[in-house]
Coordinates of C-alpha atoms and ligand atoms in Angstrom, one line a residue:
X341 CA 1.0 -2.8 -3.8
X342 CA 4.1 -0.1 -3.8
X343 CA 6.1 -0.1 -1.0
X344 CA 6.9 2.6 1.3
X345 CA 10.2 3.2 4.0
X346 CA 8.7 5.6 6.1
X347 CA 9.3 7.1 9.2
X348 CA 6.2 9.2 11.1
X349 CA 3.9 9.4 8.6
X350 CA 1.4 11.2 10.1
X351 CA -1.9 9.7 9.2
X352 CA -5.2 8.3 11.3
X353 CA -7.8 6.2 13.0
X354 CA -8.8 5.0 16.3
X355 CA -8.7 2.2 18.8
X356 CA -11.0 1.4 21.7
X357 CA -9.0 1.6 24.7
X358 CA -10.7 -2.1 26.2
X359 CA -8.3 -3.9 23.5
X360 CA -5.9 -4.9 26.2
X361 CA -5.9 -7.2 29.5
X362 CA -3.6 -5.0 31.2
X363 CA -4.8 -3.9 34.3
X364 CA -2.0 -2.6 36.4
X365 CA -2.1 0.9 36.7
X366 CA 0.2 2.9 33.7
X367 CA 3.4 4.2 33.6
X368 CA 3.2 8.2 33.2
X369 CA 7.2 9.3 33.9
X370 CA 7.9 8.8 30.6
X371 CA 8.0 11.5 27.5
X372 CA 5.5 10.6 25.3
X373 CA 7.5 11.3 22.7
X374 CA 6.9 8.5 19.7
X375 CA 8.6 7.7 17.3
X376 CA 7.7 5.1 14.3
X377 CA 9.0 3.4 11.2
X378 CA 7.5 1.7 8.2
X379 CA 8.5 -0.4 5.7
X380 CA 6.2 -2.8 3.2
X381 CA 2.9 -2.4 1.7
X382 CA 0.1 0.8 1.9
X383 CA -2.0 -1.7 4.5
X384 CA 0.8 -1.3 6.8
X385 CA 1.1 2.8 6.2
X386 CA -2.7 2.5 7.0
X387 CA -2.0 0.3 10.2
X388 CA 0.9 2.7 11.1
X389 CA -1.6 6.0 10.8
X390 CA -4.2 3.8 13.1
X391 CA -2.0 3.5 15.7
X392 CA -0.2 6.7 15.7
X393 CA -3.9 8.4 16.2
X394 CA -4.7 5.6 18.8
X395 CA -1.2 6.9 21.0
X396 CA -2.3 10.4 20.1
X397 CA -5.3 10.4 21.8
X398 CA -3.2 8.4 24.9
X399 CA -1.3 12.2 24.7
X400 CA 1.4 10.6 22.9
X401 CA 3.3 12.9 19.6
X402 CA 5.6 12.7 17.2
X403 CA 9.2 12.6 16.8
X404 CA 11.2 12.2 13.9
X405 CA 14.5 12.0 16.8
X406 CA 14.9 8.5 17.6
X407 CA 17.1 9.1 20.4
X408 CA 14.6 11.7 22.5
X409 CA 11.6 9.5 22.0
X410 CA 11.2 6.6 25.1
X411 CA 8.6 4.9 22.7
X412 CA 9.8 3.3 19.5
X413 CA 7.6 1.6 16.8
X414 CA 8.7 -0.4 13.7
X415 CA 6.3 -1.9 11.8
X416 CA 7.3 -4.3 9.3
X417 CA 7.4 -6.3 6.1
X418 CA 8.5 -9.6 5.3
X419 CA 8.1 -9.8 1.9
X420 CA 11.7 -10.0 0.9
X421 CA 14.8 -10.5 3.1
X422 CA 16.2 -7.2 2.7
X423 CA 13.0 -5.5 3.9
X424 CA 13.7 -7.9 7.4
X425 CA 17.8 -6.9 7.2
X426 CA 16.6 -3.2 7.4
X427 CA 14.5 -3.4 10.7
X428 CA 17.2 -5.7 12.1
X429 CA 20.1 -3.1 11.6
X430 CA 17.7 -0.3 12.9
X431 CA 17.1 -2.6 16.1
X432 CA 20.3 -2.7 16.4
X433 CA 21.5 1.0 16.4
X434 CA 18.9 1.3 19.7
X435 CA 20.6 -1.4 21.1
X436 CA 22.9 0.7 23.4
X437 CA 20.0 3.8 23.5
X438 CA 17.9 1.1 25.3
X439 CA 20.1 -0.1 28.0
X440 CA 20.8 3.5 28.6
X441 CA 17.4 4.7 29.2
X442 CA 15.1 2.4 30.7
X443 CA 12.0 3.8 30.0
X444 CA 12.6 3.7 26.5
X445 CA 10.0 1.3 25.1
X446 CA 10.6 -0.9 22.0
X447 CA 8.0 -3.0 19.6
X448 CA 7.6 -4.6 16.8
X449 CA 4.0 -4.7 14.8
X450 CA 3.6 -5.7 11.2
X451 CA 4.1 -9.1 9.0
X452 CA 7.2 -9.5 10.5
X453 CA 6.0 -9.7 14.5
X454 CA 3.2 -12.0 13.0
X455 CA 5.8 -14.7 11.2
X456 CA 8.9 -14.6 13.7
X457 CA 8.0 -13.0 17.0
X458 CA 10.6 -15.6 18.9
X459 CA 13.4 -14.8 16.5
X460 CA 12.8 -11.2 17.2
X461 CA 13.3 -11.7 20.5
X462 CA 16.4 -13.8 20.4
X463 CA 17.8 -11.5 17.7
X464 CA 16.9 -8.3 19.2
X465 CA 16.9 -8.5 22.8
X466 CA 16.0 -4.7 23.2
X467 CA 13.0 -5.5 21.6
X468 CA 10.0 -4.7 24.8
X469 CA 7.1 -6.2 22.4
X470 CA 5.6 -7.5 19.4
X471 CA 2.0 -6.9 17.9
X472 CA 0.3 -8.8 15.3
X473 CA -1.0 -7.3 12.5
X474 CA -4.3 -7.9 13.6
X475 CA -4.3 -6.9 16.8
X476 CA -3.3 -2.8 16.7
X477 CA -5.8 -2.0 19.2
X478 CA -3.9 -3.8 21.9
X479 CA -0.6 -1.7 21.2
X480 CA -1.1 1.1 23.6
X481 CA -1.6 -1.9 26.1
X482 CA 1.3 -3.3 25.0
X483 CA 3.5 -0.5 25.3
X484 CA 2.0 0.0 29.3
X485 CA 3.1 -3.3 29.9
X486 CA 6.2 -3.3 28.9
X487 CA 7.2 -0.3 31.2
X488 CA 5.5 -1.8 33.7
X489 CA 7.4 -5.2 33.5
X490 CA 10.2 -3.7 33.7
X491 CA 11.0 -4.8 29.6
X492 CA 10.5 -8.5 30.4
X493 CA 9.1 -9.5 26.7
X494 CA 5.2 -9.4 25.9
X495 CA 3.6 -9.7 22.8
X496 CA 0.2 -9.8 22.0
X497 CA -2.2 -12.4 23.3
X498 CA -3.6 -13.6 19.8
X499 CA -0.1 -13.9 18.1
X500 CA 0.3 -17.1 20.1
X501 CA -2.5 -18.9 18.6
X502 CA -2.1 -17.6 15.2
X503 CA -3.7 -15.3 12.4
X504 CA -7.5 -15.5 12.2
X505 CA -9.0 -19.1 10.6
X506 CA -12.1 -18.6 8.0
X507 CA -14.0 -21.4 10.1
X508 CA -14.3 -19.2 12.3
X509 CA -12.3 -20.8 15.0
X510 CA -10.2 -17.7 15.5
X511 CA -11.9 -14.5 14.3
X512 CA -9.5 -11.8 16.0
X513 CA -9.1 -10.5 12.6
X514 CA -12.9 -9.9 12.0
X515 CA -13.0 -8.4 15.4
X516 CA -10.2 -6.3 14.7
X517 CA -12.1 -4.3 11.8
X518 CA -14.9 -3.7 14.3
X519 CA -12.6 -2.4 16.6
X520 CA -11.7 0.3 13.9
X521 CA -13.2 4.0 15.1
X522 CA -14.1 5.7 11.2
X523 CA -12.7 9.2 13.2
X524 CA -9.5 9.4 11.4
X525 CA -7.4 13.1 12.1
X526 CA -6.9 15.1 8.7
X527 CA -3.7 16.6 9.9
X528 CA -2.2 13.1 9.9
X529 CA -2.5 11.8 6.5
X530 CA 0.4 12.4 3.8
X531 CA -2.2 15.0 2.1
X532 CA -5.3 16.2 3.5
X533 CA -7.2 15.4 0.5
X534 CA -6.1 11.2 0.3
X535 CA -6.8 8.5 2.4
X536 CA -6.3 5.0 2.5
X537 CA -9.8 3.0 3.2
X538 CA -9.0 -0.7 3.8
X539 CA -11.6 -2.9 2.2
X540 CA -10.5 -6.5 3.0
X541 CA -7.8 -7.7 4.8
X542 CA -5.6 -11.5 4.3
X543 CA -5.2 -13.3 1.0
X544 CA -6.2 -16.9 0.0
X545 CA -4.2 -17.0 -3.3
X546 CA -1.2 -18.4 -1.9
X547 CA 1.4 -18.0 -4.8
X548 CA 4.5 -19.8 -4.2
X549 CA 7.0 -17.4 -3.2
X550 CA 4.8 -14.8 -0.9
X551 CA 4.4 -14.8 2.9
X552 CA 1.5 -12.8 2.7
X553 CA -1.1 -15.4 3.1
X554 CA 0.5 -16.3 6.5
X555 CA 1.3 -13.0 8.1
X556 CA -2.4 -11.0 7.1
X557 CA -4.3 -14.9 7.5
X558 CA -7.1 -15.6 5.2
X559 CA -8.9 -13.4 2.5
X560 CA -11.8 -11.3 4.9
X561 CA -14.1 -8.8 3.4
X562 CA -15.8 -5.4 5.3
X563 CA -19.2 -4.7 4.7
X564 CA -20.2 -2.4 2.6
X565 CA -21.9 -0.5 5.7
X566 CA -19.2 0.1 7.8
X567 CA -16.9 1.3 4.3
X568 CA -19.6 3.4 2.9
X569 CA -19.9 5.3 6.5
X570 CA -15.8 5.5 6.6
X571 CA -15.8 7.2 3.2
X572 CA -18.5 9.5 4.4
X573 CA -16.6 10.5 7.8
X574 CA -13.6 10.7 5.1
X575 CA -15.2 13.0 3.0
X576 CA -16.9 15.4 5.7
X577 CA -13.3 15.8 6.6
X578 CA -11.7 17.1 3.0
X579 CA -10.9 13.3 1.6
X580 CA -10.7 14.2 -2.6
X581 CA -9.6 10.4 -3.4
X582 CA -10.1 7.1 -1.4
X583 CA -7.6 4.4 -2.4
X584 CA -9.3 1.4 -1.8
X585 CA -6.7 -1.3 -0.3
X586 CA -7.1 -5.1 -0.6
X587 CA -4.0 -7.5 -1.5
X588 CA -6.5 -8.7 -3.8
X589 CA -8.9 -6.0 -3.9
X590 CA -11.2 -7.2 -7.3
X591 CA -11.7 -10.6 -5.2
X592 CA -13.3 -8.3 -2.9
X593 CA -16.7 -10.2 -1.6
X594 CA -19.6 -10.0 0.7
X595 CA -22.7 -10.5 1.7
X596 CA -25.1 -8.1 3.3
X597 CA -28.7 -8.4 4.0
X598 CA -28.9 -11.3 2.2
X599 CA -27.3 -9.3 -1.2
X600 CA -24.0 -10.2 -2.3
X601 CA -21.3 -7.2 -3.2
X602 CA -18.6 -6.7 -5.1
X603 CA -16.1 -4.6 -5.9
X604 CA -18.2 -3.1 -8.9
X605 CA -21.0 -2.6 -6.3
X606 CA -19.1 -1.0 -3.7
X607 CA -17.7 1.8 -6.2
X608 CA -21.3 2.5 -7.2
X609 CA -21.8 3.1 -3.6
X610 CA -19.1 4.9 -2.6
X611 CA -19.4 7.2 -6.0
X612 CA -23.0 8.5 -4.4
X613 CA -20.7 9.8 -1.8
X614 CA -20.6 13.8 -1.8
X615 CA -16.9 15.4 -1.5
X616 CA -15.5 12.5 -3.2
X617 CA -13.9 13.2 -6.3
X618 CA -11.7 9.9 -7.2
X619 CA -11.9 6.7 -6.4
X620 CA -8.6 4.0 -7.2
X621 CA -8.3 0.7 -5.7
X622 CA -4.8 -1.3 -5.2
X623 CA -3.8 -4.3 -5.9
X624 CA -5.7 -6.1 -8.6
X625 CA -5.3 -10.0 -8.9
X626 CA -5.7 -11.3 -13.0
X627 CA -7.8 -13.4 -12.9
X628 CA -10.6 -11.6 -10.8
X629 CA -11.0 -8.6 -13.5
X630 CA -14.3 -9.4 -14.0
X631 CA -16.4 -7.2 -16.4
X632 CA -18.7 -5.9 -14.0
X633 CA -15.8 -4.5 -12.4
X634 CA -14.3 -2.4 -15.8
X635 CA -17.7 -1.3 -16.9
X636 CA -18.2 0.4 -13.2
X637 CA -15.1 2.2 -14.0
X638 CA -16.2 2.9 -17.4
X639 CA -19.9 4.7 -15.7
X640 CA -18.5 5.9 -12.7
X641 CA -16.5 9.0 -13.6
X642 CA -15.1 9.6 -10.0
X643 CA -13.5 5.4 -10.7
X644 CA -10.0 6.7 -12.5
X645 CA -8.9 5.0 -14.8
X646 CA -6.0 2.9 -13.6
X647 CA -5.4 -0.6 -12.4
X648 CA -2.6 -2.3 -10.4
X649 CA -3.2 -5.7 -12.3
X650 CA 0.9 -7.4 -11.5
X651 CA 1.4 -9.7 -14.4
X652 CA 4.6 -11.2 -12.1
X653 CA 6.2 -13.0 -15.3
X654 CA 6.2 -13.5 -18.6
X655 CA 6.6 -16.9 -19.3
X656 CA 3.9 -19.6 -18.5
X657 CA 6.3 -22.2 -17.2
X658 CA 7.4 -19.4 -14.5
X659 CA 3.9 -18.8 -13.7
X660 CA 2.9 -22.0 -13.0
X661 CA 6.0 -22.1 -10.7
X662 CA 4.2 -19.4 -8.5
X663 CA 1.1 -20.9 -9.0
X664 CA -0.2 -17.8 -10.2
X665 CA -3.4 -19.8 -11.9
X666 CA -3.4 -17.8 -15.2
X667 CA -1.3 -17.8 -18.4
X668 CA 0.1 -15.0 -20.3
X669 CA -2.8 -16.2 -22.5
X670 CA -5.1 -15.7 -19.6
X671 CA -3.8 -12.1 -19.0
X672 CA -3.4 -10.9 -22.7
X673 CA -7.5 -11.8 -22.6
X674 CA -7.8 -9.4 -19.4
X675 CA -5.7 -6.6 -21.6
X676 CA -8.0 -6.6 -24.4
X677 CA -11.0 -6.7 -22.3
X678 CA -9.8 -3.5 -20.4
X679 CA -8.4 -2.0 -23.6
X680 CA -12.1 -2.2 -25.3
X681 CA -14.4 -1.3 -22.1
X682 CA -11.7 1.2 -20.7
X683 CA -9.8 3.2 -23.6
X684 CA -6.9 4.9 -22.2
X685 CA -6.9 3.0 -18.9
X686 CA -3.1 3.2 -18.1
X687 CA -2.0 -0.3 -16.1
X688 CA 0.6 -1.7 -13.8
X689 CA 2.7 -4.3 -12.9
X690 CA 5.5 -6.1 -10.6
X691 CA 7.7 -8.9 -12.0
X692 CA 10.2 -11.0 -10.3
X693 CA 13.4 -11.8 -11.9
X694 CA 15.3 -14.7 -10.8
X695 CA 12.2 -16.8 -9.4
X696 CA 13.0 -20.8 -9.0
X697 CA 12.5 -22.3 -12.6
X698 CA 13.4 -18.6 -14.6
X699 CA 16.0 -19.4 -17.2
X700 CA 16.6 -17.3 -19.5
X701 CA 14.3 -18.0 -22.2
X702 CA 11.7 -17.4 -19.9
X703 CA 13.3 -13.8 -18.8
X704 CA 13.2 -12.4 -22.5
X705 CA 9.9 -13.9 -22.5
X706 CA 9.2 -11.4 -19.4
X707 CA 10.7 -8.6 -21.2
X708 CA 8.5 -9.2 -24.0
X709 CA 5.4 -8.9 -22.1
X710 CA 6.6 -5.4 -20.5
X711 CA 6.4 -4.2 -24.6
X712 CA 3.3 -6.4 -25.5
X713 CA 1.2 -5.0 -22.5
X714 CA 2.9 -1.7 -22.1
X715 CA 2.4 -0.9 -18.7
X716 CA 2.5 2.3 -17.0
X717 CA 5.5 1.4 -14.6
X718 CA 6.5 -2.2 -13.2
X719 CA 7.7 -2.4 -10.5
X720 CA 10.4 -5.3 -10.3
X721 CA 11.9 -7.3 -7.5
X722 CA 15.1 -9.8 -7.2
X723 CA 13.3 -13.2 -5.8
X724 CA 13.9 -13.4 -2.1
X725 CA 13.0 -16.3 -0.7
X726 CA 10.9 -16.7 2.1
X727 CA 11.0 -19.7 4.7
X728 CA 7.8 -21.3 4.9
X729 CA 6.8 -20.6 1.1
X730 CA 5.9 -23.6 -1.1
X731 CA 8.7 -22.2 -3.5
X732 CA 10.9 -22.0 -0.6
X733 CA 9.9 -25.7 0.4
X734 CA 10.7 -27.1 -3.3
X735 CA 12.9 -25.4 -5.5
X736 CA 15.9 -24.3 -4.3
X737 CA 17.3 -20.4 -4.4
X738 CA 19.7 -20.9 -7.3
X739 CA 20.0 -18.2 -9.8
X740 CA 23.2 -16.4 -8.9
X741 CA 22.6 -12.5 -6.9
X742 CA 24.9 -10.9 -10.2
X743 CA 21.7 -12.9 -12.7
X744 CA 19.1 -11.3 -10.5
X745 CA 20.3 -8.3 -10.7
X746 CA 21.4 -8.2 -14.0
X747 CA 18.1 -9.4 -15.1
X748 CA 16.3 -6.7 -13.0
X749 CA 18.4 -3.9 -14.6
X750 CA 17.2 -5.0 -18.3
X751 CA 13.7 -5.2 -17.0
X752 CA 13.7 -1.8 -15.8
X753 CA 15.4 -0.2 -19.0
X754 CA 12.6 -1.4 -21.3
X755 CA 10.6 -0.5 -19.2
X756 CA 11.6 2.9 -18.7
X757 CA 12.1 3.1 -22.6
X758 CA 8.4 2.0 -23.0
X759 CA 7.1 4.9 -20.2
X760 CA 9.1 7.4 -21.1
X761 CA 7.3 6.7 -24.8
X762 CA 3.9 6.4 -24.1
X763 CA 4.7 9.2 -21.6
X764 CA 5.5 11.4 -24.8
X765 CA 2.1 10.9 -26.2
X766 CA 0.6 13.2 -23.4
X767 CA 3.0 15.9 -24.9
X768 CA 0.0 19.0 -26.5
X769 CA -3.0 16.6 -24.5
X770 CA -4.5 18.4 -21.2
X771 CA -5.1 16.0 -18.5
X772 CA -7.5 16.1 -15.3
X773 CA -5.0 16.5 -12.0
X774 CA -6.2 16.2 -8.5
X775 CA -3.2 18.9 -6.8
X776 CA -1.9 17.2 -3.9
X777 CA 0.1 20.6 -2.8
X778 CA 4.2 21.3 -3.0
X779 CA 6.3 18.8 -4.9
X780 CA 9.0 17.7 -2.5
X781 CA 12.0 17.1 -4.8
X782 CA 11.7 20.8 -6.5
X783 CA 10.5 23.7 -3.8
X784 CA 10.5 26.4 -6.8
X785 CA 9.0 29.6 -5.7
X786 CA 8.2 32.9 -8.3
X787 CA 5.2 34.0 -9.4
X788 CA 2.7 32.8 -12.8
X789 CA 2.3 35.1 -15.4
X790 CA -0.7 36.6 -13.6
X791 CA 1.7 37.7 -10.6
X792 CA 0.5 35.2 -8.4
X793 CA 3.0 32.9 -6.4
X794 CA 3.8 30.2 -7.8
X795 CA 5.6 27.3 -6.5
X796 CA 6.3 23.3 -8.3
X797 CA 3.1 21.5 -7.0
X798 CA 2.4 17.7 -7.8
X799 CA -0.7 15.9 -8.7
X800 CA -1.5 13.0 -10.4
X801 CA -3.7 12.2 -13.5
X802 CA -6.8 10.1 -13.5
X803 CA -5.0 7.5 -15.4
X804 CA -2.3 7.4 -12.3
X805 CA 0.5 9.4 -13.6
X806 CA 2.6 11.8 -11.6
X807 CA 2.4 15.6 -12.8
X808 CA 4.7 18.7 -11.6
X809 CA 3.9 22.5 -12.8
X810 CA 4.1 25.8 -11.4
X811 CA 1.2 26.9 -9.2
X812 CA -0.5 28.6 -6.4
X813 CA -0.2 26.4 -3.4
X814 CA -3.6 27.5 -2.7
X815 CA -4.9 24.8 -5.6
X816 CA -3.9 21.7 -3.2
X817 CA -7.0 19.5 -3.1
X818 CA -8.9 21.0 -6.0
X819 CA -8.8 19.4 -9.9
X820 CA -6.7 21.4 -12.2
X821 CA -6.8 21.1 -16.1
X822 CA -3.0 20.8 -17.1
X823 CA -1.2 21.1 -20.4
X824 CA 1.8 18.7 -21.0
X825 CA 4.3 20.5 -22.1
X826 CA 7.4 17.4 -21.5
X827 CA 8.3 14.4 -20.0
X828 CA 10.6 11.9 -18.3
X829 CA 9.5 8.3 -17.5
X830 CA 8.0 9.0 -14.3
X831 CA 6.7 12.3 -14.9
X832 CA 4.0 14.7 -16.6
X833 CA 5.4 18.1 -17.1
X834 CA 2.7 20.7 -17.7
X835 CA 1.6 24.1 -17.2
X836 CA -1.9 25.1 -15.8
X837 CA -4.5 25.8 -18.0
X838 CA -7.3 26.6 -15.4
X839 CA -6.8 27.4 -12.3
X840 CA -9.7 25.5 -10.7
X841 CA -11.5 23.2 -12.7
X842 CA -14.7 21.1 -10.4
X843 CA -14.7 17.9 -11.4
X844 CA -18.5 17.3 -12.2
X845 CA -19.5 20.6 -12.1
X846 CA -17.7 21.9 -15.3
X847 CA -18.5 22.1 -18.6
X848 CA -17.7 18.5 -20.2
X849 CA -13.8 18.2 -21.5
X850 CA -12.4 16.3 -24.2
X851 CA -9.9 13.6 -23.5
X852 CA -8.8 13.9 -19.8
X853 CA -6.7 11.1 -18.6
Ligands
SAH1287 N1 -1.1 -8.8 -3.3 C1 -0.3 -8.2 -4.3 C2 1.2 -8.0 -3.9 C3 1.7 -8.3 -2.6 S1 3.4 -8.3 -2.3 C4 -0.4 -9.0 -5.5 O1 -0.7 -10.1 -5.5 O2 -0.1 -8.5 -6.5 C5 4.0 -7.1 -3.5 C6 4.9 -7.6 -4.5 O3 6.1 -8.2 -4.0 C7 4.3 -8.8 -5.3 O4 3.5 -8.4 -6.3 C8 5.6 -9.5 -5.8 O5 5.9 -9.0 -7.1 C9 6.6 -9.1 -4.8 N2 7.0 -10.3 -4.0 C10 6.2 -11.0 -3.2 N3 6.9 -12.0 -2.7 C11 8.2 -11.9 -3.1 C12 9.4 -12.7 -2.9 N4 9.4 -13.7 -2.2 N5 10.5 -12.2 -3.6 C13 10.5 -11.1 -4.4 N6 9.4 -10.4 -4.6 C14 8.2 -10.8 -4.0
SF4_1288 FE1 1.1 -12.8 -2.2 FE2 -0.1 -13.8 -4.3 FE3 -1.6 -13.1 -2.3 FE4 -0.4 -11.3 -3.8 S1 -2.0 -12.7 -4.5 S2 -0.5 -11.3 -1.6 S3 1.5 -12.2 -4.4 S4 -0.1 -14.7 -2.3
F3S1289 FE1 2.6 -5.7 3.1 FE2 5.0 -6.6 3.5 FE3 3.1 -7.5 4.9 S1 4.1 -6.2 1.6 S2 1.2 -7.3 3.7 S3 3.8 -5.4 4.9 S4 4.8 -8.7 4.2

C-alpha cells in the first residue's frame, strides 16, 4: 500500500451512535471545530474519512487550524519508527495548546493506539484518548468522555483485551464492519469520482519485520453482499473507480450462501455494477496471484490493468529472512503468468534495503530484480525495526543508517532509469485517462485551441500511471483519450485527443493502457 501524511482529508462513511457506553450527558461548550491527521496506509485514509463523516453528522467540521480546533485527531501508523517520531513531535507541539484550553480534546486512533496505547500515555500526557483500529464507531464516545472526565485518560473498551481472534473469541473486528453505514458524503472524498471500498481487514502472513499482523489482528473477509451494495451506494453517488483495499487483497476469501468467493468473483460482481467505470485493488501478496484472478482482469474491461504485487527483495536468502514464503523463482513464475494473460499490465513494488541478513550481494541481487521485472515504480523503505517482530526478536538491527540509505538511493536511481524508460515507450501511443480534475503542483490556466479554458488536469491511465494535460476542468470524472506527447519517471505528458470519450459506450480503441 502507498502511504499518505495527510491532514483533513475530507472523505466518508458512517457510525451508529450506540457504539459507546457513555451515558453521561455530552459536553456542548465546546467549538466543534476538528481537526485530523494521517499518516500510514489507504485503510487508515479510509478509517480517517469514516470518522470524520461520523463527527460530521455529531455537527462537528473541519479545520485545517490546529490551534482553533478543541478536537484533535491523529491517526497513526507504526510501520516504521519515523512514521511513530512524526505523531510524537506533533503531540508535542499541542502540549502547551492543551493545558491552555481545557476543552481542547486529544486522541489517538490507528495501528499505533492499537500496539502502544500505555506508552502513549506516558509519552504524551496531553493525549485525552486512544481508539483502536477496530473500534472507530466508539470515537465520538470517546471524545464525550474525555470532556466529561475532565481529560483523565480513556481509551476504548476493546483495546484492553486485544485485536479480534479468528476463533471467534473476540469478534469486535467483525462487528466493526457491520457497524459500517454504506452512506458515505461525496463532498468528502479526495475526488468525487474515487473511493476507497475496504474488502478485508487484518493479515495472517506475518512476515518478519511487519507489525501489521498485530495492530489490524487476523486476515477477515466482507461478504460479497454488504461490498456489492457499498459499490452500488458508491456509484449512485458519482464513484468512477473503486480501489479495492486489503493488506492482502488477492487472499481475499469468503463464503456466502454456502458459495465460496474470491477476489476474481467479487470483480465480476462489482463489474455488473452501473456508473462504475474502473475497478483497481491494493496490495497484492505473490503468492496468491492466482489465475482466476488475472483472467478476470483480462474479461473484465472496467478491472485496469495494474497490480501492486511488492516483490520486497531480490535475493532468496533475504526472503526467507522475512519469511516471505516465495522465491524470486516463485515470483519470476507470477511475472510471466501476468505477462502472457495480461499484456501491458504495468506492476508495482516495495523493497527494503538494509533488512537483517542483506549483505551486499544480496542488495545487487535486489537491484537486479527492479531491471528483470521492470516495475512501474517501487517504492523502497530503510528497515525499521519494530519491537515485537520475529525479525526484531532474532536478528539484530545492524546495517549502519549511512548503508541503508545509501543502498535506498541506488535502488531508486534504477529504478527511476527503468520508469522513465518504459515511460518513453507511451511517447505517439493514446492512453484511456479517467480525469480526476485540477493537477495541484501546476494550476495553468489559458484556453485549448478551440478557445475553451483550459487548465493542467491529472488523471491516471488504466495501467496506473499518472497523466497531466491541458483541459476543461469540466472533463473531471469523465474518460478522456490522451496523446503522449513526453515524459518524466512519474508522469504521462499528453494532449487531449477527445474531449469525452465513454468508456463502454465508444467505438472500440486500439491499444489503451
Ligand atoms: N500488506 C502490504 C504492505 C503493508 S506495509 C504487503 O504485504 O505488501 C507497506 C510496506 O511497508 C511493506 O510492503 C514493506 O515494504 C514496508 N515495511 C513493512 N514493515 C517494515 C519495516 N519494519 N521496515 C521497513 N519497511 C517496512
Ligand atoms: Fe505485513 Fe507481510 Fe502482512 Fe504485508 S503481508 S501486511 S508486509 S505481514
Ligand atoms: Fe497501515 Fe501503517 Fe497500520 S501501513 S495498517 S497504518 S501500521
Amino acid at each position: 500500500m502507498s502511504h499518505v501524511d495527510q491532514t483533513n482529508r475530507l472523505d466518508a462513511e458512517q457510525f451508529p451512535a450506540d457504539a459507546t457506553d457513555l451515558q453521561a450527558d455530552v459536553v456542548t461548550d465546546h467549538n466543534h471545530k476538528l481537526y485530523i491527521e494521517t499518516v500510514g496506509c489507504q485503510m487508515n485514509m479510509l478509517d480517517s474519512e469514516l470518522v470524520v463523516a461520523d463527527l460530521r453528522k455529531r455537527g462537528y467540521e473541519l479545520t485545517r487550524d490546529v490551534k482553533e480546533a478543541e478536537t484533535i485527531l491523529f491517526n497513526t501508523c507504526s510501520v516504521r519508527e519515523h512514521a511513530e517520531h512524526k505523531i510524537y513531535s506533533s503531540l508535542g507541539r499541542l502540549r502547551y495548546g492543551a493545558r491552555k484550553n481545557p476543552k481542547k480534546v486529544i486522541g489517538v486512533m490507528g495501528c499505533m493506539a492499537q500496539k502502544d496505547q500505555n506508552l502513549i500515555f506516558q509519552k504524551a500526557p496531553q493525549v485525552d484518548f486512544v481508539v483502536g483500529t477496530g473500534q472507530l464507531a466508539q470515537v465520538a464516545g470517546l471524545i464525550d468522555k474525555a470532556r466529561i472526565n475532565h481529560h483523565n485518560h480513556v481509551r476504548s473498551r476493546e483495546l484492553a483485551v486485544g485485536l479480534g481472534r479468528k476463533d471467534g473469541k473476540h469478534t469486535e473486528i467483525t462487528n466493526s464492519f457491520q457497524s459500517y453505514d454504506p452512506l458515505r458524503d461525496p463532498e468528502m472524498r479526495p475526488s468525487p469520482y474515487q473511493a476507497f471500498v475496504r474488502i478485508m481487514i487484518g493479515c495472517d502472513k506475518f512476515c518478519s519485520y511487519c507489525v501489521v499482523p498485530s495492530t489490524r489482528g487476523p486476515e477477515q473477509s466482507r461478504s460479497p453482499r454488504e461490498i456489492l451494495s457499498e459499490v452500488k451506494v458508491l456509484s449512485d453517488q458519482g464513484v468512477k473507480e473503486v480501489t479495492l483495499l486489503g493488506q492482502t487483497v488477492n487472499s481475499y476469501k469468503h463464503t456466502q450462501d454456502g458459495k465460496l468467493f474470491r477476489l476474481s468473483d467479487l470483480l465480476h460482481l462489482i463489474h455488473e455494477v452501473e456508473g462504475i467505470d474502473r475497478i483497481k485493488f491494493v496490495t497484492s501478496y505473490p503468492k496468491d496471484m492466482t489465475n482466476d484472478l488475472l483472467e478476470a482482469i483480462r474479461d473484465l474491461p472496467k478491472a485496469t490493468r495494474y497490480l501492486h504485487v511488492p516483490l520486497q527483495h531480490g535475493c532468496n536468502d533475504v526472503l526467507k529472512v522475512m519469511k516471505r514464503g516465495y522465491t524470486v523463482e516463485d515470483y519470476r513464475d507470477m511475472m510471466q503468468r501476468i505477462n502472457e494473460i495480461l499484456p501491458g499490465c504495468s506492476v508495482s513494488s516495495d523493497f527494503i534495503v538494509g533488512h537483517p541478513g542483506e549483505t551486499e550481494e544480496s542488495h545487487q541481487k535486489s537491484l537486479a530484480s527492479i531491471r528483470e521485472f521492470r516495475f512501474k515504480n517501487s517504492f523502497i523503505f530503510k528497515y525499521s525495526e519494530r519491537p515485537g517482530t520475529k525479525a526484531a526478536e532474532r536478528f539484530p538491527d545492524e546495517i549502519p543508517d549511512e548503508v541503508k540509505k545509501r543502498r535506498n538511493n541506488e535502488m531508486l536511481k534504477v529504478q527511476n532509469e527503468i520508469s522513465e524508460e518504459d515511460n518513453a515507450e507511451f511517447i505517439g501511443r493514446q492512453v484511456e485517462v479517467l480525469v480526476e480534475g485540477p493537477s495541484k503542483s501546476a494550476q495553468k490556466v489559458g484556453q485549448d485551441s478551440s478557445g475553451a479554458l483550459a487548465e493542467q488536469l491529472v488523471g491516471r491511465s488504466n495501467c496506473d500511471r499518472i497523466v497531466v494535460f491541458d483541459g476543461n476542468p469540466r472533463l473531471a470524472g469523465t474518460i478522456a483519450r490522451i496523446e503522449i506527447i513526453d515524459v518524466t519517471p512519474t508522469t504521462l505528458i499528453g494532449s487531449i485527443v477527445t474531449k469525452e470519450y465513454q468508456l463502454h459506450s465508444g467505438p472500440s480503441l486500439p491499444i489503451l493502457q
